[in-house]
């Protein structure tokens, strides 16, 4: 089957791996910023109506063909049966250049094809200052059902905005913040519409909004950056994203500047700018929950998005900078328990407002802010997601060309807890990240080919799999090119030539016993988890990927780069019902890593001894060196 369903042994309820989170790319921009390498269409202040309508028509065609993929149960029906879309994110480009009625038409198409928007669906719209007024914002909220805005301010310094090629001014940003915050206040005070309802016509205000900044732009020194942070903290947006400038090849900055050379900041200055953002925003009441993401805490820990009755979590005082590796004979320091039990060793297979998840994220150290980006969190939780539009990427789980091609529940779905880990591993091995073409002509041809394919062919294309000849029903066979490199965009030259879009995952050197898909999924899971404040749950790693994998990661923490307080560890629970308090298994596995024996049996085990605990990078020191730390762990796993 193209999508499997897993069973939560405790509830015996099916949890769909259908993608319940969708990204839609709107490519139109007033100009190309000097740092931008996104797939965009420069359209000026007012895009041509015909060009915009033509793109929306093409996008709608892709939505229809995607929902109608697969034999038996179609993808749209699978999403509908799982409760509809949980998040819908419009990015770009500058989506606020799109007329509200056209955005509403796209939302209506998504709703029609995928069973509607789930109750409480987060609908995010990226907006640029200077592209909207109060009436336009109100129309986005009322007619298109927007519940959250991501506002691209980038800097509060006029000279810095000019140096980056931004189209707006500080005055534009001031006006935009006032409009967005007013809409948010309407949503907070009860005049924002029916609580919990989603979709057009149900709300008058926003549930949340984010302010985006970029550090390290030309001409922005420590004092200017401090002023930008101070003003942002004073404005108290519910969410702040702070991105470090990346100089990409082919951009204006890539042609003009060299990273680390004036007028760009040197490495030490960049680190100081990052640390300043972390300290300023955390001191102002924000939760630094992901390397680039900050969410305003809610006093008392209440509010939407905080699960009532959630498991107790690790406190900061229970996270020592560095635990000793368990000794080979298993006789080590006694394991300290949490305040109360938590679901440390389980594999998440659904629920929680985001559908199926094979997350190896640890339980948050404190109750999470309700203003965390739910859509972005789906990426960090390894949930499947849809990507629609020019250059967009999607990741779908459960593809198996030998099973017939429906989006039905898998006959081999787990029916007991003993099968859940192996089922999760099988789903992970099948995951594919698939990108649409980045040029407009190539994208339109790709959509035409998708639309003209039969339902089974569409599913193969969307899952990044080649179409087998025996599955062709058309007289003219599809021509499949050789596999592309990960950095190439896909394209089609005619409706009879279907080129599978590129995948971003590359196969790494690995132990012989580990299948490529599962090993690559392990690396990606580790990477995304360690970029979050919640960190990596090593017991979940052991459950899905094998105890040797968890032990290898733990052993890598003994390296000199990590010994300097860059990683914090959480202790596993003690005496919790159904959990082992014996550290012998962890000690033996870690010792095997030290002897170079790990990786020979990197296979999932349904009931590992849950004694590894969790690990996270410290803030800001660990986050600053995240690439080096993650590379060290990758080397240990390989």
Coordinates of C-alpha atoms in Angstrom, one line a residue:
X1 CA 0.0 0.0 0.0
X2 CA 1.2 3.5 -0.6
X3 CA 0.3 4.6 2.9
X4 CA 0.4 2.4 5.9
X5 CA -1.6 2.8 9.0
X6 CA -0.2 2.0 12.4
X7 CA -2.1 1.0 15.5
X8 CA -1.5 2.6 18.9
X9 CA -1.4 -0.5 21.1
X10 CA -2.8 1.4 24.1
X11 CA -5.8 2.8 22.3
X12 CA -6.2 0.3 19.4
X13 CA -7.1 3.3 17.3
X14 CA -5.8 3.5 13.7
X15 CA -3.5 6.5 13.1
X16 CA -3.1 7.6 9.5
X17 CA 0.2 8.4 8.0
X18 CA -1.6 10.5 5.5
X19 CA 0.0 14.0 5.3
X20 CA -2.1 16.4 7.5
X21 CA 0.3 19.4 7.0
X22 CA 0.5 21.2 3.7
X23 CA 2.8 24.0 2.4
X24 CA 1.7 26.0 -0.7
X25 CA 4.2 28.2 -2.5
X26 CA 3.1 31.6 -3.9
X27 CA 6.2 32.8 -5.9
X28 CA 5.4 36.4 -6.7
X29 CA 7.7 39.1 -5.2
X30 CA 8.1 42.8 -5.8
X31 CA 11.8 42.3 -6.3
X32 CA 14.5 39.7 -5.5
X33 CA 16.3 40.5 -2.3
X34 CA 20.1 40.4 -2.5
X35 CA 20.3 37.3 -0.3
X36 CA 17.4 35.4 -1.9
X37 CA 17.8 32.1 -3.7
X38 CA 14.2 31.0 -3.4
X39 CA 12.1 30.0 -6.5
X40 CA 10.3 33.3 -7.1
X41 CA 8.8 35.3 -9.9
X42 CA 9.7 39.0 -9.8
X43 CA 6.4 40.8 -10.5
X44 CA 6.7 44.4 -9.1
X45 CA 4.3 46.0 -6.7
X46 CA 1.3 44.8 -8.7
X47 CA 1.7 41.4 -10.4
X48 CA -0.1 41.0 -13.7
X49 CA -3.5 39.6 -13.1
X50 CA -3.3 37.2 -16.0
X51 CA 0.0 35.8 -14.7
X52 CA -1.3 35.3 -11.2
X53 CA -4.5 33.7 -12.3
X54 CA -2.6 31.4 -14.6
X55 CA -0.4 30.3 -11.7
X56 CA -3.4 29.7 -9.4
X57 CA -5.0 27.6 -12.1
X58 CA -1.9 25.5 -12.4
X59 CA -1.7 25.2 -8.7
X60 CA -5.3 24.1 -8.5
X61 CA -4.6 21.5 -11.1
X62 CA -1.7 20.1 -9.0
X63 CA -4.0 20.0 -5.9
X64 CA -6.7 18.1 -7.8
X65 CA -4.2 15.6 -9.3
X66 CA -2.4 15.1 -5.9
X67 CA -5.7 14.4 -4.1
X68 CA -6.8 12.0 -6.8
X69 CA -3.6 9.9 -6.7
X70 CA -3.5 6.2 -5.9
X71 CA -5.8 3.3 -6.7
X72 CA -8.5 2.2 -4.3
X73 CA -8.6 4.9 -1.6
X74 CA -7.2 8.2 -3.0
X75 CA -4.9 10.4 -1.1
X76 CA -7.6 13.1 -0.6
X77 CA -9.8 10.5 1.0
X78 CA -7.0 9.3 3.3
X79 CA -6.5 12.8 4.6
X80 CA -10.2 13.4 5.0
X81 CA -10.6 10.1 6.9
X82 CA -7.8 11.3 9.2
X83 CA -9.7 14.4 10.1
X84 CA -8.5 16.9 7.4
X85 CA -5.6 19.2 7.2
X86 CA -4.1 20.3 10.6
X87 CA -1.9 23.1 9.2
X88 CA -1.8 25.0 5.9
X89 CA 1.2 27.3 5.3
X90 CA 1.4 29.8 2.4
X91 CA 5.0 30.8 1.8
X92 CA 6.9 32.5 -1.0
X93 CA 7.7 34.7 -2.5
X94 CA 5.4 37.2 -1.0
X95 CA 1.9 35.6 -0.6
X96 CA 0.4 38.9 0.5
X97 CA 0.7 40.1 -3.1
X98 CA -2.0 37.6 -4.0
X99 CA -5.5 39.0 -3.9
X100 CA -7.5 37.7 -1.0
X101 CA -10.2 36.1 -3.2
X102 CA -7.5 34.1 -5.0
X103 CA -6.0 32.9 -1.8
X104 CA -9.5 32.0 -0.7
X105 CA -10.0 30.0 -3.9
X106 CA -6.8 28.0 -3.1
X107 CA -8.0 27.3 0.4
X108 CA -11.4 26.2 -1.0
X109 CA -9.6 23.9 -3.4
X110 CA -7.5 22.4 -0.6
X111 CA -10.6 22.0 1.6
X112 CA -12.6 20.4 -1.2
X113 CA -9.9 17.9 -2.2
X114 CA -8.7 16.9 1.3
X115 CA -11.8 16.7 3.4
X116 CA -11.8 20.3 4.8
X117 CA -9.7 21.9 7.4
X118 CA -9.5 20.2 10.8
X119 CA -10.9 22.1 13.8
X120 CA -8.3 24.5 15.0
X121 CA -6.3 24.3 11.8
X122 CA -3.4 26.7 11.7
X123 CA -3.5 28.7 8.5
X124 CA -0.3 30.8 8.1
X125 CA 0.3 33.5 5.6
X126 CA 3.7 35.0 5.0
X127 CA 3.3 38.8 4.5
X128 CA 5.7 41.6 3.7
X129 CA 5.3 45.2 5.2
X130 CA 4.0 47.6 2.6
X131 CA 1.9 45.0 0.7
X132 CA -1.3 45.2 2.7
X133 CA -3.6 47.5 4.6
X134 CA -6.3 46.9 7.2
X135 CA -9.0 45.9 4.7
X136 CA -6.7 43.5 2.9
X137 CA -5.6 41.8 6.1
X138 CA -9.2 41.5 7.2
X139 CA -10.1 39.9 3.9
X140 CA -7.4 37.3 4.3
X141 CA -8.7 36.4 7.7
X142 CA -12.4 36.4 6.9
X143 CA -12.5 35.0 3.3
X144 CA -9.4 32.8 3.3
X145 CA -9.5 31.7 7.0
X146 CA -6.0 32.9 7.9
X147 CA -5.3 32.4 11.6
X148 CA -1.6 33.2 11.7
X149 CA 0.7 35.8 10.0
X150 CA 4.5 35.5 9.5
X151 CA 5.7 39.1 9.0
X152 CA 9.0 39.6 7.2
X153 CA 10.5 42.6 8.9
X154 CA 14.2 41.4 8.9
X155 CA 15.6 44.5 10.5
X156 CA 14.6 47.7 12.2
X157 CA 17.5 49.7 10.6
X158 CA 16.6 51.6 7.4
X159 CA 20.2 51.4 6.1
X160 CA 20.4 47.6 6.7
X161 CA 17.1 47.1 4.9
X162 CA 18.4 49.0 1.9
X163 CA 21.7 47.1 1.9
X164 CA 19.7 43.8 1.8
X165 CA 17.6 44.9 -1.2
X166 CA 14.3 44.8 0.8
X167 CA 11.4 46.6 -0.8
X168 CA 9.9 48.0 2.5
X169 CA 11.0 50.7 4.9
X170 CA 11.0 50.8 8.7
X171 CA 7.9 53.0 8.5
X172 CA 6.2 50.3 6.5
X173 CA 7.2 47.7 9.1
X174 CA 5.8 49.9 11.9
X175 CA 2.5 50.2 10.2
X176 CA 2.4 46.5 9.4
X177 CA 3.1 45.4 13.0
X178 CA 0.3 47.7 14.2
X179 CA -2.2 46.1 11.8
X180 CA -1.2 42.6 12.5
X181 CA -1.1 43.1 16.3
X182 CA -4.5 44.7 16.2
X183 CA -5.9 41.6 14.4
X184 CA -4.2 39.4 17.0
X185 CA -5.7 41.4 19.9
X186 CA -9.2 40.9 18.3
X187 CA -8.6 37.2 18.2
X188 CA -7.4 37.2 21.9
X189 CA -10.3 39.2 23.3
X190 CA -13.0 37.0 22.0
X191 CA -14.1 39.0 19.0
X192 CA -12.0 36.8 16.8
X193 CA -14.8 34.4 15.9
X194 CA -15.9 31.1 17.2
X195 CA -13.2 29.5 19.4
X196 CA -11.5 26.5 17.8
X197 CA -13.3 26.9 14.4
X198 CA -11.3 27.1 11.2
X199 CA -11.9 28.1 7.7
X200 CA -13.3 31.2 5.8
X201 CA -15.9 33.2 7.6
X202 CA -15.3 31.7 11.0
X203 CA -12.9 34.3 12.5
X204 CA -12.4 38.0 12.7
X205 CA -8.9 38.0 14.3
X206 CA -5.6 36.1 14.4
X207 CA -4.7 33.4 16.9
X208 CA -1.0 34.2 16.6
X209 CA 1.7 35.9 14.5
X210 CA 5.4 35.8 14.0
X211 CA 8.0 38.5 13.3
X212 CA 11.0 37.5 11.2
X213 CA 14.5 38.9 11.5
X214 CA 17.8 38.2 9.8
X215 CA 21.1 38.6 11.6
X216 CA 24.5 39.3 9.9
X217 CA 23.2 41.6 7.2
X218 CA 25.8 44.0 5.7
X219 CA 26.3 47.1 7.7
X220 CA 24.6 45.8 10.8
X221 CA 27.0 45.8 13.7
X222 CA 26.5 44.7 17.3
X223 CA 24.9 48.0 18.4
X224 CA 22.4 48.0 15.5
X225 CA 21.5 44.4 16.1
X226 CA 21.0 45.0 19.8
X227 CA 18.6 47.9 18.9
X228 CA 16.7 45.6 16.5
X229 CA 16.4 43.0 19.2
X230 CA 15.4 45.5 21.8
X231 CA 12.6 46.9 19.7
X232 CA 11.4 43.4 18.8
X233 CA 11.3 42.5 22.5
X234 CA 9.4 45.6 23.3
X235 CA 6.7 44.9 20.7
X236 CA 6.2 41.4 22.2
X237 CA 5.1 39.5 19.0
X238 CA 3.9 36.0 20.0
X239 CA 6.6 34.4 17.9
X240 CA 10.0 35.5 16.6
X241 CA 12.1 33.8 14.0
X242 CA 15.8 34.8 13.8
X243 CA 17.7 33.5 10.8
X244 CA 21.4 33.8 10.3
X245 CA 22.3 35.2 6.9
X246 CA 23.4 32.5 4.5
X247 CA 25.3 33.7 1.4
X248 CA 24.1 31.5 -1.4
X249 CA 25.8 31.0 -4.7
X250 CA 24.1 32.8 -7.6
X251 CA 22.6 35.5 -5.4
X252 CA 23.7 39.1 -5.5
X253 CA 25.4 38.7 -2.1
X254 CA 27.1 35.6 -3.5
X255 CA 28.6 37.6 -6.3
X256 CA 29.5 40.7 -4.2
X257 CA 30.7 39.3 -0.8
X258 CA 32.7 36.5 0.8
X259 CA 31.3 35.1 4.1
X260 CA 33.3 36.3 7.1
X261 CA 34.8 39.2 5.2
X262 CA 33.7 42.8 5.7
X263 CA 31.0 44.1 5.3
X264 CA 29.7 40.7 6.4
X265 CA 30.4 39.8 10.0
X266 CA 33.3 37.5 10.9
X267 CA 32.6 34.1 12.5
X268 CA 33.1 35.4 16.0
X269 CA 30.8 38.4 15.4
X270 CA 28.1 36.1 14.0
X271 CA 28.3 33.9 17.1
X272 CA 27.9 37.0 19.3
X273 CA 24.9 38.2 17.3
X274 CA 23.3 34.8 17.7
X275 CA 24.0 34.7 21.5
X276 CA 22.6 38.3 21.8
X277 CA 19.4 37.2 20.2
X278 CA 19.1 34.2 22.4
X279 CA 19.8 36.0 25.6
X280 CA 17.6 39.1 24.8
X281 CA 14.6 37.1 23.7
X282 CA 14.8 34.5 26.5
X283 CA 15.1 37.3 29.0
X284 CA 12.0 38.9 27.5
X285 CA 9.9 35.8 28.1
X286 CA 10.4 33.8 25.0
X287 CA 11.0 30.0 24.7
X288 CA 13.9 29.3 22.4
X289 CA 12.4 26.0 21.2
X290 CA 14.4 25.6 17.9
X291 CA 17.7 27.0 16.7
X292 CA 16.0 29.9 14.8
X293 CA 12.6 30.0 16.6
X294 CA 11.3 31.7 19.7
X295 CA 7.8 31.5 21.1
X296 CA 6.4 33.8 23.8
X297 CA 5.6 31.9 27.0
X298 CA 2.1 32.0 28.5
X299 CA 2.0 32.9 32.1
X300 CA 0.9 29.9 34.1
X301 CA 1.6 27.5 31.2
X302 CA -2.0 27.5 30.0
X303 CA -3.5 28.4 26.7
X304 CA -4.3 26.6 23.5
X305 CA -1.7 24.2 22.3
X306 CA -0.7 23.0 25.8
X307 CA -2.0 19.5 26.2
X308 CA -3.9 19.0 29.3
X309 CA -2.8 16.0 31.3
X310 CA 0.5 15.7 29.4
X311 CA 3.3 13.7 31.0
X312 CA 5.5 15.4 33.5
X313 CA 8.7 16.5 32.1
X314 CA 12.4 17.0 32.9
X315 CA 13.3 20.1 34.8
X316 CA 16.4 22.1 34.0
X317 CA 17.9 21.0 37.3
X318 CA 17.7 17.3 36.2
X319 CA 19.8 18.0 33.1
X320 CA 23.4 17.8 34.2
X321 CA 26.0 19.1 31.7
X322 CA 27.6 15.7 31.1
X323 CA 26.7 12.2 32.5
X324 CA 29.3 9.4 32.7
X325 CA 29.0 6.7 30.1
X326 CA 27.5 3.6 31.7
X327 CA 30.4 1.3 32.8
X328 CA 30.8 -2.0 31.0
X329 CA 29.7 -4.1 34.0
X330 CA 26.5 -2.1 34.3
X331 CA 27.4 -0.8 37.8
X332 CA 27.1 2.9 37.6
X333 CA 25.6 5.8 39.4
X334 CA 21.9 5.3 40.3
X335 CA 19.5 6.7 37.7
X336 CA 17.5 9.6 39.1
X337 CA 13.8 9.6 38.3
X338 CA 11.7 12.3 36.9
X339 CA 9.2 14.1 39.0
X340 CA 6.7 11.6 37.6
X341 CA 6.5 9.3 34.6
X342 CA 6.6 10.2 31.0
X343 CA 6.3 8.4 27.7
X344 CA 10.0 8.2 27.0
X345 CA 10.2 4.9 25.2
X346 CA 7.2 5.1 23.0
X347 CA 7.0 5.9 19.3
X348 CA 4.4 8.5 18.5
X349 CA 2.0 7.2 15.9
X350 CA -0.6 9.9 15.6
X351 CA -2.8 12.3 17.5
X352 CA -1.6 15.4 19.1
X353 CA -2.9 17.8 16.5
X354 CA -0.5 16.8 13.8
X355 CA -1.3 13.3 12.7
X356 CA 1.2 10.5 12.3
X357 CA 4.7 11.2 13.7
X358 CA 7.8 9.1 13.9
X359 CA 9.4 11.7 16.1
X360 CA 12.5 11.0 18.2
X361 CA 12.0 14.4 20.0
X362 CA 12.3 14.3 23.8
X363 CA 9.5 15.5 26.0
X364 CA 9.8 19.3 26.4
X365 CA 11.6 20.4 29.5
X366 CA 8.8 22.8 30.4
X367 CA 5.2 23.2 29.1
X368 CA 5.5 24.4 25.5
X369 CA 4.3 27.8 24.4
X370 CA 1.0 27.7 22.5
X371 CA 2.7 30.1 20.0
X372 CA 5.1 27.5 18.7
X373 CA 4.7 27.1 14.9
X374 CA 2.6 24.0 14.5
X375 CA 3.4 23.8 10.9
X376 CA 7.2 24.0 11.2
X377 CA 7.0 21.6 14.1
X378 CA 5.7 18.9 11.8
X379 CA 9.0 19.0 9.9
X380 CA 11.0 18.6 13.2
X381 CA 8.7 15.8 14.3
X382 CA 9.3 13.8 11.0
X383 CA 5.7 13.9 10.1
X384 CA 4.7 13.5 6.4
X385 CA 3.7 16.7 4.7
X386 CA 2.5 18.0 1.3
X387 CA 4.4 20.6 -0.7
X388 CA 2.5 22.2 -3.5
X389 CA 3.5 24.9 -6.0
X390 CA 6.7 26.1 -7.6
X391 CA 9.8 24.5 -6.0
X392 CA 7.9 23.1 -3.1
X393 CA 9.0 19.9 -1.4
X394 CA 6.9 17.2 0.1
X395 CA 7.6 14.1 2.1
X396 CA 5.3 11.1 2.1
X397 CA 5.5 7.9 4.0
X398 CA 4.5 4.3 3.4
X399 CA 5.2 3.9 -0.3
X400 CA 5.4 0.3 -1.4
X401 CA 5.0 -0.3 -5.2
X402 CA 4.6 -4.0 -4.6
X403 CA 1.4 -3.6 -2.6
X404 CA -1.0 -2.5 -5.2
X405 CA -1.2 1.3 -4.9
X406 CA -4.1 2.2 -2.7
X407 CA -4.1 4.7 0.2
X408 CA -5.8 2.0 2.3
X409 CA -4.7 0.8 5.7
X410 CA -1.8 -1.6 5.5
X411 CA -2.7 -5.3 6.0
X412 CA 0.4 -5.6 8.0
X413 CA -0.5 -2.8 10.4
X414 CA 0.6 -3.4 13.9
X415 CA -2.0 -4.9 16.2
X416 CA 0.2 -5.1 19.3
X417 CA 2.9 -3.1 21.0
X418 CA 5.4 -5.8 20.0
X419 CA 5.0 -4.9 16.3
X420 CA 4.9 -1.1 16.6
X421 CA 8.6 -0.4 16.4
X422 CA 9.2 -2.6 13.3
X423 CA 6.2 -1.0 11.6
X424 CA 7.6 2.4 12.4
X425 CA 10.9 1.4 10.9
X426 CA 9.3 0.2 7.7
X427 CA 7.4 3.4 7.3
X428 CA 10.6 5.4 7.9
X429 CA 12.5 3.4 5.3
X430 CA 9.9 4.3 2.7
X431 CA 10.0 8.1 3.2
X432 CA 10.9 10.3 0.3
X433 CA 11.4 14.1 0.1
X434 CA 10.4 15.2 -3.3
X435 CA 10.9 18.6 -4.9
X436 CA 8.9 20.3 -7.7
X437 CA 10.8 22.1 -10.5
X438 CA 12.1 25.6 -9.5
X439 CA 11.5 27.3 -12.9
X440 CA 8.0 28.3 -13.8
X441 CA 7.9 26.6 -17.2
X442 CA 9.3 23.3 -15.8
X443 CA 6.8 23.4 -13.0
X444 CA 3.8 23.9 -15.3
X445 CA 5.0 21.0 -17.5
X446 CA 5.5 18.8 -14.4
X447 CA 1.9 19.5 -13.3
X448 CA 0.6 18.8 -16.8
X449 CA 2.4 15.4 -16.8
X450 CA 1.1 14.7 -13.3
X451 CA -2.5 15.6 -14.3
X452 CA -2.4 13.4 -17.5
X453 CA -1.0 10.4 -15.6
X454 CA -3.3 7.7 -14.3
X455 CA -3.9 7.6 -10.5
X456 CA -1.3 5.0 -9.8
X457 CA 1.3 6.8 -11.8
X458 CA 0.6 10.0 -9.9
X459 CA 1.2 8.2 -6.6
X460 CA 4.6 7.0 -7.9
X461 CA 5.6 10.5 -9.0
X462 CA 4.5 12.1 -5.8
X463 CA 6.4 9.5 -3.7
X464 CA 9.6 9.9 -5.8
X465 CA 9.5 6.4 -7.2
X466 CA 10.1 5.3 -10.8
X467 CA 7.1 3.9 -12.7
X468 CA 7.4 0.2 -13.4
X469 CA 6.7 -0.8 -17.0
X470 CA 4.2 -3.5 -16.0
X471 CA 2.1 -0.8 -14.2
X472 CA 1.7 1.2 -17.4
X473 CA -1.8 1.1 -18.9
X474 CA -1.2 3.6 -21.5
X475 CA -0.1 2.6 -25.0
X476 CA 2.8 5.1 -24.9
X477 CA 5.1 4.1 -22.1
X478 CA 6.5 6.7 -19.8
X479 CA 10.2 7.4 -20.2
X480 CA 12.1 7.5 -17.0
X481 CA 15.5 9.3 -17.0
X482 CA 18.5 8.3 -14.9
X483 CA 18.4 9.2 -11.3
X484 CA 19.3 12.8 -10.7
X485 CA 21.7 14.3 -8.2
X486 CA 20.2 15.6 -5.0
X487 CA 20.7 19.2 -5.9
X488 CA 19.1 19.1 -9.4
X489 CA 15.6 20.3 -10.1
X490 CA 13.3 18.0 -12.0
X491 CA 11.6 18.9 -15.2
X492 CA 9.6 17.3 -18.0
X493 CA 9.9 18.0 -21.7
X494 CA 6.5 16.5 -22.7
X495 CA 3.5 14.8 -21.2
X496 CA 4.8 11.4 -22.1
X497 CA 8.1 12.0 -20.3
X498 CA 7.6 11.7 -16.6
X499 CA 10.7 12.7 -14.6
X500 CA 10.7 11.8 -10.9
X501 CA 11.5 14.9 -8.9
X502 CA 14.8 15.0 -7.0
X503 CA 15.1 13.8 -3.5
X504 CA 17.3 15.7 -1.0
X505 CA 18.4 12.7 1.0
X506 CA 21.7 11.1 0.0
X507 CA 22.9 7.7 0.8
X508 CA 25.8 7.7 3.3
X509 CA 28.4 5.0 4.2
X510 CA 26.7 2.8 6.7
X511 CA 27.0 -0.6 8.4
X512 CA 26.2 -3.5 6.0
X513 CA 23.2 -4.6 8.0
X514 CA 21.4 -1.3 7.8
X515 CA 19.1 -0.6 4.9
X516 CA 19.7 2.8 3.2
X517 CA 16.3 4.2 3.8
X518 CA 16.3 3.4 7.5
X519 CA 19.9 4.7 8.1
X520 CA 19.2 7.9 6.2
X521 CA 16.0 8.4 8.2
X522 CA 18.1 7.9 11.4
X523 CA 20.5 10.7 10.4
X524 CA 17.7 13.1 9.5
X525 CA 15.9 12.3 12.7
X526 CA 19.0 13.0 14.8
X527 CA 19.7 16.2 13.0
X528 CA 16.2 17.7 13.3
X529 CA 15.8 16.7 16.9
X530 CA 19.1 18.2 18.0
X531 CA 18.1 21.5 16.4
X532 CA 15.3 21.8 18.9
X533 CA 15.3 22.7 22.6
X534 CA 13.4 19.5 23.3
X535 CA 16.3 17.5 22.1
X536 CA 16.7 13.8 21.2
X537 CA 15.0 11.0 23.0
X538 CA 17.6 8.2 22.9
X539 CA 15.0 5.6 24.1
X540 CA 12.9 6.4 21.1
X541 CA 16.0 6.0 18.9
X542 CA 16.6 2.6 20.4
X543 CA 13.0 1.6 19.9
X544 CA 12.8 2.5 16.2
X545 CA 16.5 2.2 15.0
X546 CA 18.0 -0.2 17.4
X547 CA 19.8 0.0 20.7
X548 CA 23.2 0.1 19.1
X549 CA 22.2 3.4 17.4
X550 CA 21.3 4.9 20.7
X551 CA 24.5 3.7 22.3
X552 CA 26.6 5.1 19.4
X553 CA 25.1 8.5 19.8
X554 CA 25.7 8.4 23.6
X555 CA 29.3 7.3 23.1
X556 CA 29.8 10.2 20.6
X557 CA 29.0 12.5 23.6
X558 CA 32.4 11.6 25.1
X559 CA 34.2 13.5 22.3
X560 CA 36.3 16.5 23.2
X561 CA 34.0 18.9 21.3
X562 CA 31.0 17.8 23.3
X563 CA 32.7 17.5 26.6
X564 CA 32.8 21.3 27.0
X565 CA 29.2 21.7 28.2
X566 CA 27.6 21.8 24.8
X567 CA 25.3 18.9 25.4
X568 CA 22.9 18.4 28.4
X569 CA 21.5 15.0 29.3
X570 CA 18.2 13.9 30.9
X571 CA 18.1 10.9 33.1
X572 CA 15.7 8.0 32.2
X573 CA 12.8 7.3 34.5
X574 CA 13.3 4.9 37.4
X575 CA 10.8 2.4 38.7
X576 CA 8.1 3.4 36.2
X577 CA 5.7 0.6 35.4
X578 CA 6.7 -1.3 32.3
X579 CA 10.2 0.3 32.2
X580 CA 13.5 -1.2 33.0
X581 CA 15.7 0.4 35.6
X582 CA 18.7 -1.9 34.8
X583 CA 21.5 0.0 33.1
X584 CA 23.3 -3.2 32.1
X585 CA 21.9 -3.2 28.6
X586 CA 22.9 0.4 27.9
X587 CA 26.3 -0.2 29.4
X588 CA 26.9 -3.2 27.2
X589 CA 25.7 -1.4 24.1
X590 CA 27.9 1.7 24.8
X591 CA 30.9 -0.6 25.5
X592 CA 30.3 -2.3 22.2
X593 CA 30.5 1.1 20.5
X594 CA 33.8 1.8 22.3
X595 CA 35.1 -1.5 21.0
X596 CA 34.1 -0.6 17.4
X597 CA 31.4 -3.3 17.3
X598 CA 28.3 -1.0 17.0
X599 CA 26.4 -0.8 13.8
X600 CA 26.6 -4.6 13.1
X601 CA 23.1 -5.0 14.4
X602 CA 21.5 -1.6 13.8
X603 CA 17.9 -3.0 13.7
X604 CA 14.8 -1.9 15.5
X605 CA 13.8 -3.8 18.6
X606 CA 10.2 -3.7 19.8
X607 CA 11.1 -3.7 23.5
X608 CA 14.5 -2.2 24.2
X609 CA 15.6 -1.6 27.7
X610 CA 14.6 2.0 28.2
X611 CA 17.6 3.3 30.0
X612 CA 19.3 5.8 27.7
X613 CA 17.4 9.0 28.6
X614 CA 17.6 12.1 26.4
X615 CA 20.1 14.7 25.2
X616 CA 19.8 18.2 23.9
X617 CA 22.2 21.0 22.8
X618 CA 22.7 23.8 25.3
X619 CA 21.6 27.3 24.5
X620 CA 23.3 29.2 23.0
X621 CA 26.7 27.4 23.1
X622 CA 25.5 24.0 21.8
X623 CA 23.2 25.5 19.2
X624 CA 26.1 27.7 17.9
X625 CA 28.2 24.5 17.2
X626 CA 25.3 22.3 16.2
X627 CA 26.7 21.5 12.8
X628 CA 30.0 20.2 14.3
X629 CA 28.2 18.3 17.1
X630 CA 25.8 16.6 14.7
X631 CA 28.7 15.8 12.3
X632 CA 30.5 14.1 15.2
X633 CA 27.5 12.0 15.9
X634 CA 27.1 11.1 12.2
X635 CA 30.7 9.9 12.1
X636 CA 30.0 7.7 15.2
X637 CA 27.0 6.2 13.5
X638 CA 28.7 5.5 10.2

